[in-house]
PDB file of C-alpha atoms and ligand atoms in Angstrom:
ATOM      1  CA  MET A1318      76.781   2.598 -57.146  1.00 38.00           C
ATOM      2  CA  SER A1319      77.166   1.802 -60.848  1.00 42.00           C
ATOM      3  CA  ALA A1320      75.717  -1.380 -62.341  1.00 42.00           C
ATOM      4  CA  GLU A1321      78.960  -2.921 -62.562  1.00 43.00           C
ATOM      5  CA  MET A1322      79.852  -2.548 -59.141  1.00 43.00           C
ATOM      6  CA  ALA A1323      76.581  -3.961 -58.022  1.00 43.00           C
ATOM      7  CA  ALA A1324      77.138  -6.992 -59.991  1.00 44.00           C
ATOM      8  CA  THR A1325      80.733  -7.464 -58.897  1.00 46.00           C
ATOM      9  CA  SER A1326      79.685  -7.165 -55.207  1.00 54.00           C
ATOM     10  CA  ILE A1327      77.473 -10.275 -55.443  1.00 67.00           C
ATOM     11  CA  HIS A1328      80.077 -12.683 -54.601  1.00 75.00           C
ATOM     12  CA  SER A1329      83.554 -12.636 -53.045  1.00 83.00           C
ATOM     13  CA  SER A1330      86.435 -12.179 -55.330  1.00 89.00           C
ATOM     14  CA  TYR A1331      89.191 -14.609 -56.210  1.00 91.00           C
ATOM     15  CA  GLU A1332      91.629 -12.420 -54.108  1.00 91.00           C
ATOM     16  CA  GLU A1333      89.082 -12.628 -51.037  1.00 91.00           C
ATOM     17  CA  CYS A1334      88.999 -16.425 -51.403  1.00 94.00           C
ATOM     18  CA  LYS A1335      92.675 -16.604 -51.852  1.00 94.00           C
ATOM     19  CA  GLU A1336      93.085 -14.700 -48.559  1.00 95.00           C
ATOM     20  CA  THR A1337      90.979 -17.109 -46.592  1.00 95.00           C
ATOM     21  CA  ALA A1338      92.890 -19.964 -48.207  1.00 97.00           C
ATOM     22  CA  GLU A1339      96.272 -18.291 -47.353  1.00 96.00           C
ATOM     23  CA  TRP A1340      95.239 -17.574 -43.810  1.00 97.00           C
ATOM     24  CA  LEU A1341      94.228 -21.342 -43.278  1.00 97.00           C
ATOM     25  CA  LEU A1342      97.381 -22.678 -45.080  1.00 96.00           C
ATOM     26  CA  ASN A1343      99.595 -20.383 -42.797  1.00 96.00           C
ATOM     27  CA  ARG A1344      98.021 -22.038 -39.743  1.00 96.00           C
ATOM     28  CA  SER A1345      97.989 -25.756 -40.721  1.00 93.00           C
ATOM     29  CA  THR A1346     100.822 -28.208 -42.011  1.00 93.00           C
ATOM     30  CA  ILE A1347      98.006 -30.332 -43.668  1.00 94.00           C
ATOM     31  CA  ARG A1348      97.664 -29.741 -47.466  1.00 96.00           C
ATOM     32  CA  PRO A1349      94.169 -31.286 -48.053  1.00 97.00           C
ATOM     33  CA  VAL A1350      93.276 -33.006 -51.283  1.00 97.00           C
ATOM     34  CA  VAL A1351      89.849 -34.077 -50.014  1.00 97.00           C
ATOM     35  CA  ALA A1352      87.188 -31.904 -48.637  1.00 97.00           C
ATOM     36  CA  ILE A1353      84.383 -33.240 -46.675  1.00 96.00           C
ATOM     37  CA  ILE A1354      81.057 -31.312 -45.881  1.00 95.00           C
ATOM     38  CA  CYS A1355      79.330 -32.836 -43.153  1.00 91.00           C
ATOM     39  CA  GLY A1356      75.378 -32.640 -43.078  1.00 85.00           C
ATOM     40  CA  SER A1357      73.066 -32.291 -40.080  1.00 74.00           C
ATOM     41  CA  GLY A1358      74.406 -34.369 -37.153  1.00 69.00           C
ATOM     42  CA  LEU A1359      76.983 -36.089 -39.501  1.00 76.00           C
ATOM     43  CA  GLY A1360      79.882 -33.906 -38.114  1.00 80.00           C
ATOM     44  CA  GLY A1361      81.278 -36.805 -36.102  1.00 85.00           C
ATOM     45  CA  LEU A1362      83.637 -37.570 -39.114  1.00 88.00           C
ATOM     46  CA  ALA A1363      85.653 -34.447 -38.365  1.00 89.00           C
ATOM     47  CA  ASP A1364      86.425 -35.790 -34.942  1.00 89.00           C
ATOM     48  CA  LYS A1365      88.232 -38.854 -36.686  1.00 90.00           C
ATOM     49  CA  LEU A1366      90.750 -36.684 -38.196  1.00 92.00           C
ATOM     50  CA  GLU A1367      94.382 -37.234 -36.927  1.00 91.00           C
ATOM     51  CA  ASP A1368      96.987 -34.571 -36.261  1.00 91.00           C
ATOM     52  CA  SER A1369      94.050 -32.217 -36.446  1.00 93.00           C
ATOM     53  CA  THR A1370      93.889 -28.395 -36.270  1.00 95.00           C
ATOM     54  CA  THR A1371      90.606 -26.969 -35.705  1.00 95.00           C
ATOM     55  CA  PHE A1372      89.199 -23.358 -36.726  1.00 95.00           C
ATOM     56  CA  LYS A1373      85.987 -21.892 -35.630  1.00 91.00           C
ATOM     57  CA  TYR A1374      84.100 -20.439 -38.485  1.00 90.00           C
ATOM     58  CA  GLU A1375      83.959 -17.150 -36.565  1.00 88.00           C
ATOM     59  CA  ASP A1376      87.812 -16.933 -36.475  1.00 90.00           C
ATOM     60  CA  ILE A1377      88.444 -17.544 -40.234  1.00 93.00           C
ATOM     61  CA  PRO A1378      88.638 -14.234 -42.191  1.00 92.00           C
ATOM     62  CA  ARG A1379      85.543 -13.739 -44.510  1.00 90.00           C
ATOM     63  CA  PHE A1380      83.984 -17.211 -43.410  1.00 89.00           C
ATOM     64  CA  PRO A1381      80.283 -17.178 -42.709  1.00 84.00           C
ATOM     65  CA  THR A1382      79.152 -18.515 -39.219  1.00 74.00           C
ATOM     66  CA  SER A1383      76.648 -21.419 -38.641  1.00 61.00           C
ATOM     67  CA  THR A1384      73.388 -20.907 -36.698  1.00 62.00           C
ATOM     68  CA  VAL A1385      71.376 -24.285 -36.907  1.00 59.00           C
ATOM     69  CA  PRO A1386      71.207 -26.640 -33.699  1.00 59.00           C
ATOM     70  CA  GLY A1387      73.317 -29.829 -34.454  1.00 52.00           C
ATOM     71  CA  HIS A1388      75.796 -27.894 -36.712  1.00 54.00           C
ATOM     72  CA  ALA A1389      78.945 -27.139 -34.736  1.00 60.00           C
ATOM     73  CA  GLY A1390      80.542 -24.562 -37.073  1.00 87.00           C
ATOM     74  CA  LYS A1391      84.243 -25.840 -37.312  1.00 90.00           C
ATOM     75  CA  LEU A1392      86.615 -26.380 -40.030  1.00 94.00           C
ATOM     76  CA  VAL A1393      88.956 -29.281 -39.261  1.00 95.00           C
ATOM     77  CA  PHE A1394      92.303 -29.974 -41.145  1.00 97.00           C
ATOM     78  CA  GLY A1395      93.712 -33.315 -40.342  1.00 96.00           C
ATOM     79  CA  LYS A1396      94.526 -36.933 -41.728  1.00 95.00           C
ATOM     80  CA  LEU A1397      91.962 -39.499 -42.546  1.00 94.00           C
ATOM     81  CA  VAL A1398      93.130 -42.952 -43.425  1.00 93.00           C
ATOM     82  CA  GLY A1399      96.193 -41.409 -44.554  1.00 93.00           C
ATOM     83  CA  HIS A1400      94.724 -38.668 -46.730  1.00 95.00           C
ATOM     84  CA  ASP A1401      95.276 -34.946 -45.905  1.00 96.00           C
ATOM     85  CA  CYS A1402      91.626 -33.637 -45.556  1.00 96.00           C
ATOM     86  CA  VAL A1403      89.787 -30.603 -44.596  1.00 97.00           C
ATOM     87  CA  CYS A1404      86.279 -31.244 -42.994  1.00 96.00           C
ATOM     88  CA  MET A1405      83.362 -28.826 -42.570  1.00 94.00           C
ATOM     89  CA  GLN A1406      81.590 -29.670 -39.550  1.00 90.00           C
ATOM     90  CA  GLY A1407      78.471 -27.644 -39.947  1.00 86.00           C
ATOM     91  CA  ARG A1408      77.457 -26.194 -43.487  1.00 88.00           C
ATOM     92  CA  PHE A1409      75.586 -22.999 -44.453  1.00 90.00           C
ATOM     93  CA  HIS A1410      72.003 -22.987 -45.678  1.00 90.00           C
ATOM     94  CA  LEU A1411      70.149 -20.597 -47.750  1.00 91.00           C
ATOM     95  CA  TYR A1412      67.173 -20.614 -45.017  1.00 90.00           C
ATOM     96  CA  GLU A1413      69.622 -19.224 -42.544  1.00 86.00           C
ATOM     97  CA  GLY A1414      69.704 -16.073 -44.496  1.00 86.00           C
ATOM     98  CA  TYR A1415      72.947 -16.443 -46.340  1.00 89.00           C
ATOM     99  CA  SER A1416      73.113 -15.464 -49.975  1.00 89.00           C
ATOM    100  CA  ILE A1417      73.593 -18.538 -52.277  1.00 92.00           C
ATOM    101  CA  HIS A1418      77.148 -17.277 -52.724  1.00 92.00           C
ATOM    102  CA  MET A1419      78.078 -17.507 -49.240  1.00 90.00           C
ATOM    103  CA  VAL A1420      76.759 -20.817 -48.714  1.00 91.00           C
ATOM    104  CA  SER A1421      79.106 -22.000 -51.245  1.00 93.00           C
ATOM    105  CA  TYR A1422      82.131 -19.871 -50.547  1.00 94.00           C
ATOM    106  CA  PRO A1423      84.092 -22.464 -48.531  1.00 96.00           C
ATOM    107  CA  VAL A1424      84.235 -24.583 -51.657  1.00 97.00           C
ATOM    108  CA  ARG A1425      85.912 -21.893 -53.615  1.00 96.00           C
ATOM    109  CA  VAL A1426      88.362 -21.771 -50.594  1.00 97.00           C
ATOM    110  CA  PHE A1427      88.895 -25.599 -50.747  1.00 98.00           C
ATOM    111  CA  SER A1428      89.894 -25.304 -54.428  1.00 97.00           C
ATOM    112  CA  LEU A1429      92.451 -22.695 -53.793  1.00 97.00           C
ATOM    113  CA  LEU A1430      93.866 -24.928 -50.851  1.00 97.00           C
ATOM    114  CA  GLY A1431      94.670 -27.513 -53.487  1.00 97.00           C
ATOM    115  CA  VAL A1432      91.363 -29.916 -52.863  1.00 98.00           C
ATOM    116  CA  LYS A1433      90.851 -32.228 -55.696  1.00 97.00           C
ATOM    117  CA  THR A1434      87.816 -34.132 -54.382  1.00 97.00           C
ATOM    118  CA  LEU A1435      84.717 -33.028 -52.567  1.00 98.00           C
ATOM    119  CA  VAL A1436      82.666 -35.447 -50.429  1.00 97.00           C
ATOM    120  CA  VAL A1437      79.242 -33.801 -49.646  1.00 97.00           C
ATOM    121  CA  THR A1438      76.938 -35.550 -47.147  1.00 95.00           C
ATOM    122  CA  ASN A1439      73.390 -34.526 -46.184  1.00 94.00           C
ATOM    123  CA  ALA A1440      70.159 -35.757 -44.342  1.00 91.00           C
ATOM    124  CA  ALA A1441      67.378 -35.975 -46.875  1.00 94.00           C
ATOM    125  CA  GLY A1442      63.846 -37.072 -46.873  1.00 93.00           C
ATOM    126  CA  GLY A1443      63.056 -40.199 -48.918  1.00 95.00           C
ATOM    127  CA  LEU A1444      60.750 -39.630 -51.847  1.00 96.00           C
ATOM    128  CA  ASN A1445      61.206 -43.106 -53.614  1.00 96.00           C
ATOM    129  CA  ASP A1446      58.866 -45.596 -52.208  1.00 93.00           C
ATOM    130  CA  SER A1447      61.592 -48.371 -52.317  1.00 94.00           C
ATOM    131  CA  TYR A1448      63.841 -46.294 -49.799  1.00 95.00           C
ATOM    132  CA  SER A1449      63.960 -47.053 -46.180  1.00 90.00           C
ATOM    133  CA  VAL A1450      64.828 -44.885 -43.392  1.00 89.00           C
ATOM    134  CA  GLY A1451      68.542 -45.374 -42.774  1.00 90.00           C
ATOM    135  CA  ASP A1452      69.607 -46.005 -46.262  1.00 93.00           C
ATOM    136  CA  ILE A1453      72.320 -44.121 -47.718  1.00 94.00           C
ATOM    137  CA  MET A1454      71.781 -42.853 -51.306  1.00 97.00           C
ATOM    138  CA  ILE A1455      74.628 -42.161 -53.564  1.00 97.00           C
ATOM    139  CA  ILE A1456      73.745 -39.051 -55.370  1.00 98.00           C
ATOM    140  CA  LYS A1457      73.665 -39.686 -59.243  1.00 98.00           C
ATOM    141  CA  ASP A1458      72.196 -36.287 -60.094  1.00 98.00           C
ATOM    142  CA  HIS A1459      70.295 -33.413 -59.016  1.00 98.00           C
ATOM    143  CA  ILE A1460      67.379 -31.142 -59.710  1.00 97.00           C
ATOM    144  CA  ASN A1461      68.344 -27.488 -58.656  1.00 97.00           C
ATOM    145  CA  MET A1462      64.957 -26.017 -57.718  1.00 96.00           C
ATOM    146  CA  PRO A1463      66.377 -22.773 -56.508  1.00 95.00           C
ATOM    147  CA  GLY A1464      68.258 -22.520 -59.875  1.00 94.00           C
ATOM    148  CA  PHE A1465      64.859 -22.690 -61.517  1.00 94.00           C
ATOM    149  CA  ALA A1466      63.997 -19.522 -59.604  1.00 91.00           C
ATOM    150  CA  GLY A1467      67.159 -17.633 -60.603  1.00 91.00           C
ATOM    151  CA  GLN A1468      69.237 -18.626 -57.349  1.00 92.00           C
ATOM    152  CA  SER A1469      72.617 -19.932 -58.618  1.00 94.00           C
ATOM    153  CA  PRO A1470      75.970 -19.353 -56.756  1.00 95.00           C
ATOM    154  CA  LEU A1471      77.543 -19.051 -60.258  1.00 94.00           C
ATOM    155  CA  CYS A1472      75.555 -15.981 -60.982  1.00 91.00           C
ATOM    156  CA  GLY A1473      77.263 -12.800 -61.490  1.00 90.00           C
ATOM    157  CA  PRO A1474      80.254 -11.910 -63.182  1.00 91.00           C
ATOM    158  CA  ASN A1475      82.401 -15.035 -64.072  1.00 93.00           C
ATOM    159  CA  ASP A1476      86.250 -15.332 -62.913  1.00 92.00           C
ATOM    160  CA  GLU A1477      87.931 -17.650 -65.342  1.00 93.00           C
ATOM    161  CA  ARG A1478      90.464 -18.468 -62.743  1.00 94.00           C
ATOM    162  CA  PHE A1479      87.694 -20.576 -60.955  1.00 94.00           C
ATOM    163  CA  GLY A1480      86.115 -21.980 -64.098  1.00 94.00           C
ATOM    164  CA  LEU A1481      84.014 -21.483 -67.289  1.00 93.00           C
ATOM    165  CA  ARG A1482      81.073 -19.217 -67.584  1.00 93.00           C
ATOM    166  CA  PHE A1483      78.791 -22.037 -68.642  1.00 94.00           C
ATOM    167  CA  PRO A1484      80.111 -25.180 -66.851  1.00 95.00           C
ATOM    168  CA  CYS A1485      78.635 -28.700 -67.777  1.00 93.00           C
ATOM    169  CA  MET A1486      76.599 -30.534 -65.088  1.00 96.00           C
ATOM    170  CA  SER A1487      75.639 -33.591 -66.919  1.00 95.00           C
ATOM    171  CA  ASP A1488      78.752 -35.100 -65.180  1.00 95.00           C
ATOM    172  CA  ALA A1489      78.496 -33.376 -61.847  1.00 97.00           C
ATOM    173  CA  TYR A1490      78.532 -36.577 -59.752  1.00 98.00           C
ATOM    174  CA  ASP A1491      81.637 -38.676 -60.374  1.00 97.00           C
ATOM    175  CA  ARG A1492      81.011 -42.328 -61.551  1.00 96.00           C
ATOM    176  CA  GLU A1493      84.255 -43.691 -60.422  1.00 96.00           C
ATOM    177  CA  LEU A1494      83.998 -42.238 -57.044  1.00 97.00           C
ATOM    178  CA  SER A1495      80.339 -43.581 -56.613  1.00 96.00           C
ATOM    179  CA  PHE A1496      81.785 -47.026 -57.737  1.00 96.00           C
ATOM    180  CA  LYS A1497      84.357 -46.762 -55.141  1.00 95.00           C
ATOM    181  CA  LEU A1498      81.890 -45.958 -52.463  1.00 96.00           C
ATOM    182  CA  ARG A1499      79.670 -49.066 -53.420  1.00 95.00           C
ATOM    183  CA  SER A1500      82.814 -51.240 -53.360  1.00 95.00           C
ATOM    184  CA  ALA A1501      83.614 -49.995 -49.890  1.00 94.00           C
ATOM    185  CA  ALA A1502      79.847 -50.739 -48.815  1.00 94.00           C
ATOM    186  CA  GLU A1503      80.049 -54.267 -50.158  1.00 94.00           C
ATOM    187  CA  ALA A1504      83.522 -54.834 -48.446  1.00 93.00           C
ATOM    188  CA  MET A1505      81.800 -53.649 -45.201  1.00 91.00           C
ATOM    189  CA  GLY A1506      78.629 -56.052 -45.657  1.00 92.00           C
ATOM    190  CA  ALA A1507      76.671 -52.724 -45.912  1.00 90.00           C
ATOM    191  CA  ALA A1508      75.510 -52.917 -49.466  1.00 92.00           C
ATOM    192  CA  HIS A1509      71.833 -53.312 -48.670  1.00 91.00           C
ATOM    193  CA  PHE A1510      71.815 -49.800 -47.272  1.00 92.00           C
ATOM    194  CA  ILE A1511      73.094 -48.447 -50.485  1.00 96.00           C
ATOM    195  CA  LYS A1512      70.729 -46.722 -53.059  1.00 97.00           C
ATOM    196  CA  LYS A1513      71.570 -44.431 -55.903  1.00 97.00           C
ATOM    197  CA  GLY A1514      69.257 -41.635 -57.060  1.00 98.00           C
ATOM    198  CA  VAL A1515      68.389 -38.162 -57.724  1.00 98.00           C
ATOM    199  CA  TYR A1516      68.559 -35.440 -55.127  1.00 98.00           C
ATOM    200  CA  CYS A1517      66.305 -32.518 -55.258  1.00 98.00           C
ATOM    201  CA  MET A1518      67.073 -29.294 -53.384  1.00 97.00           C
ATOM    202  CA  LEU A1519      64.491 -26.849 -52.163  1.00 96.00           C
ATOM    203  CA  ALA A1520      65.418 -23.848 -50.312  1.00 93.00           C
ATOM    204  CA  GLY A1521      63.395 -24.620 -46.999  1.00 88.00           C
ATOM    205  CA  PRO A1522      63.223 -24.063 -44.058  1.00 91.00           C
ATOM    206  CA  SER A1523      59.661 -25.305 -44.147  1.00 91.00           C
ATOM    207  CA  PHE A1524      59.376 -29.120 -44.953  1.00 91.00           C
ATOM    208  CA  GLU A1525      57.586 -30.057 -48.154  1.00 92.00           C
ATOM    209  CA  THR A1526      53.790 -30.132 -48.516  1.00 92.00           C
ATOM    210  CA  ILE A1527      52.116 -33.190 -49.668  1.00 93.00           C
ATOM    211  CA  ALA A1528      51.391 -31.753 -53.179  1.00 95.00           C
ATOM    212  CA  GLU A1529      55.014 -30.774 -53.469  1.00 95.00           C
ATOM    213  CA  CYS A1530      56.229 -34.318 -52.584  1.00 94.00           C
ATOM    214  CA  LYS A1531      53.904 -35.811 -55.098  1.00 94.00           C
ATOM    215  CA  LEU A1532      55.161 -33.219 -57.774  1.00 96.00           C
ATOM    216  CA  LEU A1533      58.891 -33.952 -56.944  1.00 96.00           C
ATOM    217  CA  GLN A1534      58.169 -37.790 -57.325  1.00 96.00           C
ATOM    218  CA  THR A1535      56.643 -37.268 -60.715  1.00 97.00           C
ATOM    219  CA  LEU A1536      59.860 -35.227 -61.560  1.00 96.00           C
ATOM    220  CA  GLY A1537      62.141 -38.201 -60.816  1.00 96.00           C
ATOM    221  CA  ALA A1538      63.441 -37.242 -57.671  1.00 98.00           C
ATOM    222  CA  ASP A1539      64.375 -39.805 -55.102  1.00 98.00           C
ATOM    223  CA  ALA A1540      65.284 -37.659 -52.057  1.00 97.00           C
ATOM    224  CA  VAL A1541      64.662 -34.192 -51.279  1.00 97.00           C
ATOM    225  CA  GLY A1542      66.721 -31.758 -48.886  1.00 96.00           C
ATOM    226  CA  MET A1543      67.715 -28.096 -48.221  1.00 95.00           C
ATOM    227  CA  SER A1544      71.465 -28.202 -49.147  1.00 96.00           C
ATOM    228  CA  THR A1545      74.267 -29.591 -51.289  1.00 97.00           C
ATOM    229  CA  VAL A1546      73.445 -28.425 -54.732  1.00 97.00           C
ATOM    230  CA  PRO A1547      75.042 -24.969 -54.477  1.00 97.00           C
ATOM    231  CA  GLU A1548      78.351 -26.525 -53.014  1.00 97.00           C
ATOM    232  CA  VAL A1549      78.197 -29.029 -55.969  1.00 98.00           C
ATOM    233  CA  LEU A1550      77.752 -26.369 -58.526  1.00 97.00           C
ATOM    234  CA  VAL A1551      80.706 -24.454 -57.145  1.00 97.00           C
ATOM    235  CA  ALA A1552      82.780 -27.601 -56.911  1.00 98.00           C
ATOM    236  CA  ARG A1553      82.193 -28.431 -60.538  1.00 98.00           C
ATOM    237  CA  HIS A1554      82.789 -25.008 -61.722  1.00 97.00           C
ATOM    238  CA  CYS A1555      86.214 -25.101 -60.311  1.00 96.00           C
ATOM    239  CA  GLY A1556      86.930 -28.700 -61.377  1.00 96.00           C
ATOM    240  CA  LEU A1557      86.550 -30.654 -58.088  1.00 98.00           C
ATOM    241  CA  ARG A1558      85.473 -34.361 -58.377  1.00 98.00           C
ATOM    242  CA  VAL A1559      82.222 -34.752 -56.406  1.00 98.00           C
ATOM    243  CA  LEU A1560      80.809 -37.720 -54.420  1.00 98.00           C
ATOM    244  CA  GLY A1561      77.326 -36.790 -52.744  1.00 97.00           C
ATOM    245  CA  LEU A1562      75.651 -38.941 -50.007  1.00 96.00           C
ATOM    246  CA  SER A1563      72.229 -38.480 -48.739  1.00 95.00           C
ATOM    247  CA  LEU A1564      71.378 -40.274 -45.590  1.00 93.00           C
ATOM    248  CA  ILE A1565      67.513 -41.044 -45.713  1.00 93.00           C
ATOM    249  CA  THR A1566      66.379 -39.864 -42.285  1.00 89.00           C
ATOM    250  CA  ASN A1567      62.644 -39.946 -43.096  1.00 88.00           C
ATOM    251  CA  LYS A1568      60.089 -40.866 -45.552  1.00 86.00           C
ATOM    252  CA  VAL A1569      58.014 -37.989 -46.980  1.00 88.00           C
ATOM    253  CA  ILE A1570      54.385 -37.995 -46.530  1.00 84.00           C
ATOM    254  CA  THR A1571      52.196 -38.245 -49.605  1.00 84.00           C
ATOM    255  CA  ASP A1572      48.940 -39.359 -47.984  1.00 82.00           C
ATOM    256  CA  TYR A1573      46.293 -36.937 -46.930  1.00 84.00           C
ATOM    257  CA  ASN A1574      45.169 -39.304 -44.444  1.00 79.00           C
ATOM    258  CA  SER A1575      48.484 -39.750 -42.614  1.00 79.00           C
ATOM    259  CA  GLU A1576      48.733 -38.798 -39.114  1.00 76.00           C
ATOM    260  CA  GLU A1577      52.392 -38.524 -39.285  1.00 76.00           C
ATOM    261  CA  LYS A1578      54.270 -35.146 -39.542  1.00 74.00           C
ATOM    262  CA  ALA A1579      57.776 -34.362 -40.681  1.00 70.00           C
ATOM    263  CA  ASN A1580      60.220 -32.916 -37.979  1.00 71.00           C
ATOM    264  CA  HIS A1581      63.685 -32.109 -37.170  1.00 73.00           C
ATOM    265  CA  GLU A1582      63.951 -34.442 -34.280  1.00 73.00           C
ATOM    266  CA  GLU A1583      63.090 -37.442 -36.322  1.00 73.00           C
ATOM    267  CA  VAL A1584      65.825 -36.406 -38.630  1.00 69.00           C
ATOM    268  CA  LEU A1585      68.341 -35.988 -36.009  1.00 71.00           C
ATOM    269  CA  LYS A1586      67.527 -39.304 -34.324  1.00 71.00           C
ATOM    270  CA  THR A1587      67.929 -41.411 -37.413  1.00 75.00           C
ATOM    271  CA  THR A1588      71.086 -39.427 -38.088  1.00 76.00           C
ATOM    272  CA  GLN A1589      72.502 -40.538 -34.757  1.00 76.00           C
ATOM    273  CA  ARG A1590      71.761 -44.211 -35.405  1.00 74.00           C
ATOM    274  CA  GLN A1591      73.433 -44.349 -38.993  1.00 84.00           C
ATOM    275  CA  THR A1592      76.061 -41.803 -38.410  1.00 87.00           C
ATOM    276  CA  LYS A1593      78.753 -44.550 -37.648  1.00 87.00           C
ATOM    277  CA  LEU A1594      77.965 -46.326 -40.825  1.00 90.00           C
ATOM    278  CA  LEU A1595      78.367 -43.162 -42.847  1.00 90.00           C
ATOM    279  CA  GLN A1596      81.613 -42.478 -41.229  1.00 90.00           C
ATOM    280  CA  ASP A1597      82.840 -45.925 -41.875  1.00 91.00           C
ATOM    281  CA  LEU A1598      81.751 -45.719 -45.334  1.00 92.00           C
ATOM    282  CA  VAL A1599      83.619 -42.528 -46.161  1.00 93.00           C
ATOM    283  CA  CYS A1600      86.778 -44.010 -44.562  1.00 92.00           C
ATOM    284  CA  GLY A1601      86.426 -47.344 -46.409  1.00 91.00           C
ATOM    285  CA  PHE A1602      85.918 -45.253 -49.584  1.00 93.00           C
ATOM    286  CA  LEU A1603      89.153 -43.255 -48.980  1.00 92.00           C
ATOM    287  CA  LYS A1604      90.984 -46.541 -48.664  1.00 88.00           C
ATOM    288  CA  VAL A1605      89.735 -48.141 -51.930  1.00 79.00           C
TER     289      VAL A1605
HETATM  290  C1  NAG B3074     100.796 -16.036 -44.538  1.00 87.91           C
HETATM  291  O1  NAG B3074     102.160 -16.024 -44.258  1.00 87.91           O
HETATM  292  C2  NAG B3074     102.814 -15.183 -45.096  1.00 87.91           C
HETATM  293  C3  NAG B3074     104.386 -15.407 -44.626  1.00 87.91           C
HETATM  294  O2  NAG B3074     104.530 -15.321 -43.317  1.00 87.91           O
HETATM  295  C4  NAG B3074     102.519 -13.574 -44.916  1.00 87.91           C
HETATM  296  O3  NAG B3074     103.245 -12.933 -45.686  1.00 87.91           O
HETATM  297  C5  NAG B3074     101.162 -13.556 -45.126  1.00 87.91           C
HETATM  298  O4  NAG B3074     100.675 -12.237 -45.051  1.00 87.91           O
HETATM  299  C6  NAG B3074     100.189 -14.563 -44.567  1.00 87.91           C
HETATM  300  N1  NAG B3074      98.816 -14.392 -44.957  1.00 87.91           N
HETATM  301  C7  NAG B3074      97.671 -14.503 -44.309  1.00 87.91           C
HETATM  302  C8  NAG B3074      96.416 -14.343 -44.985  1.00 87.91           C
HETATM  303  O5  NAG B3074      97.650 -14.682 -43.120  1.00 87.91           O
HETATM  304  C1  NAG B3075      63.208 -45.915 -56.853  1.00 87.91           C
HETATM  305  O1  NAG B3075      64.393 -46.634 -56.633  1.00 87.91           O
HETATM  306  C2  NAG B3075      64.588 -47.701 -57.345  1.00 87.91           C
HETATM  307  C3  NAG B3075      65.750 -48.385 -56.875  1.00 87.91           C
HETATM  308  O2  NAG B3075      66.893 -47.488 -56.881  1.00 87.91           O
HETATM  309  C4  NAG B3075      64.559 -47.465 -58.896  1.00 87.91           C
HETATM  310  O3  NAG B3075      64.965 -48.611 -59.705  1.00 87.91           O
HETATM  311  C5  NAG B3075      63.134 -46.833 -59.320  1.00 87.91           C
HETATM  312  O4  NAG B3075      63.227 -46.205 -60.675  1.00 87.91           O
HETATM  313  C6  NAG B3075      63.055 -45.593 -58.381  1.00 87.91           C
HETATM  314  N1  NAG B3075      61.534 -45.415 -58.496  1.00 87.91           N
HETATM  315  C7  NAG B3075      61.269 -44.025 -58.957  1.00 87.91           C
HETATM  316  C8  NAG B3075      59.630 -43.913 -59.044  1.00 87.91           C
HETATM  317  O5  NAG B3075      62.011 -43.213 -59.315  1.00 87.91           O
END
């Protein structure tokens, strides 16, 4: 195989994304302008879509399939408070063994469907001492740890039909959308749950060590998780506006004498408790 062929096979081509998009558009009358990626246990939002059409990931040409418990693995088209939406119920993670390009593949498809705004949600560990379990953090910026190690979904040949070779990331998270989310929270009397901070992505699947948590705190990260950043990079590359929300499901451990241990069950329990608030917030946000 030539070097050029090896390079081009890293990620799916524009034509492949187009084929997936066309397949979906052929099977739904919805023309989504908003895409929502639901994090661990937050997939309930997809059930709120009206006039919906649901596709299992395994049935969609070229789509990866999900393997994590709590991730349903469906793409739902429908209307949410009057907006045509597409909702990912279950996302893809690096730790499942997907390439970072596959993790973010759906976002390129969304852009070809006509989506203009991406709402990404995740479950994250709180690094900032002032955060409580159950808070919702509006992501104002991110730290792309896998990127430091050469893992970016934008690596490989650049197709200008998607976006620029060197896209700007200083404006990755849209200020107007974050303002709208906050307004929605205020209108719902939920402003006290809202924080705004920096999300740091690690590849996982192990939770962070104490030394790693301390390091991330000194770097200015407020929450840590194992997703979102690849999707946001691709979304910004193809010109989508992004709103990112982290549900703080646990506080990270930074004390060597602590008897507590990070666990996935705790994450799912908090998620269940706050999932309705997060859903209402996203609906409120779409109404503003
Ligand atoms: C979508 O529908 C058109 C018109 O029927 C057809 O030509 C095209 O092959 C379909 N594309 C896919 C990917 O299903
Ligand atoms: C924690 O969050 C608060 C409130 O959002 C913020 O003012 C503060 O700078 C953050 N602390 C650290 C150490 O980043």
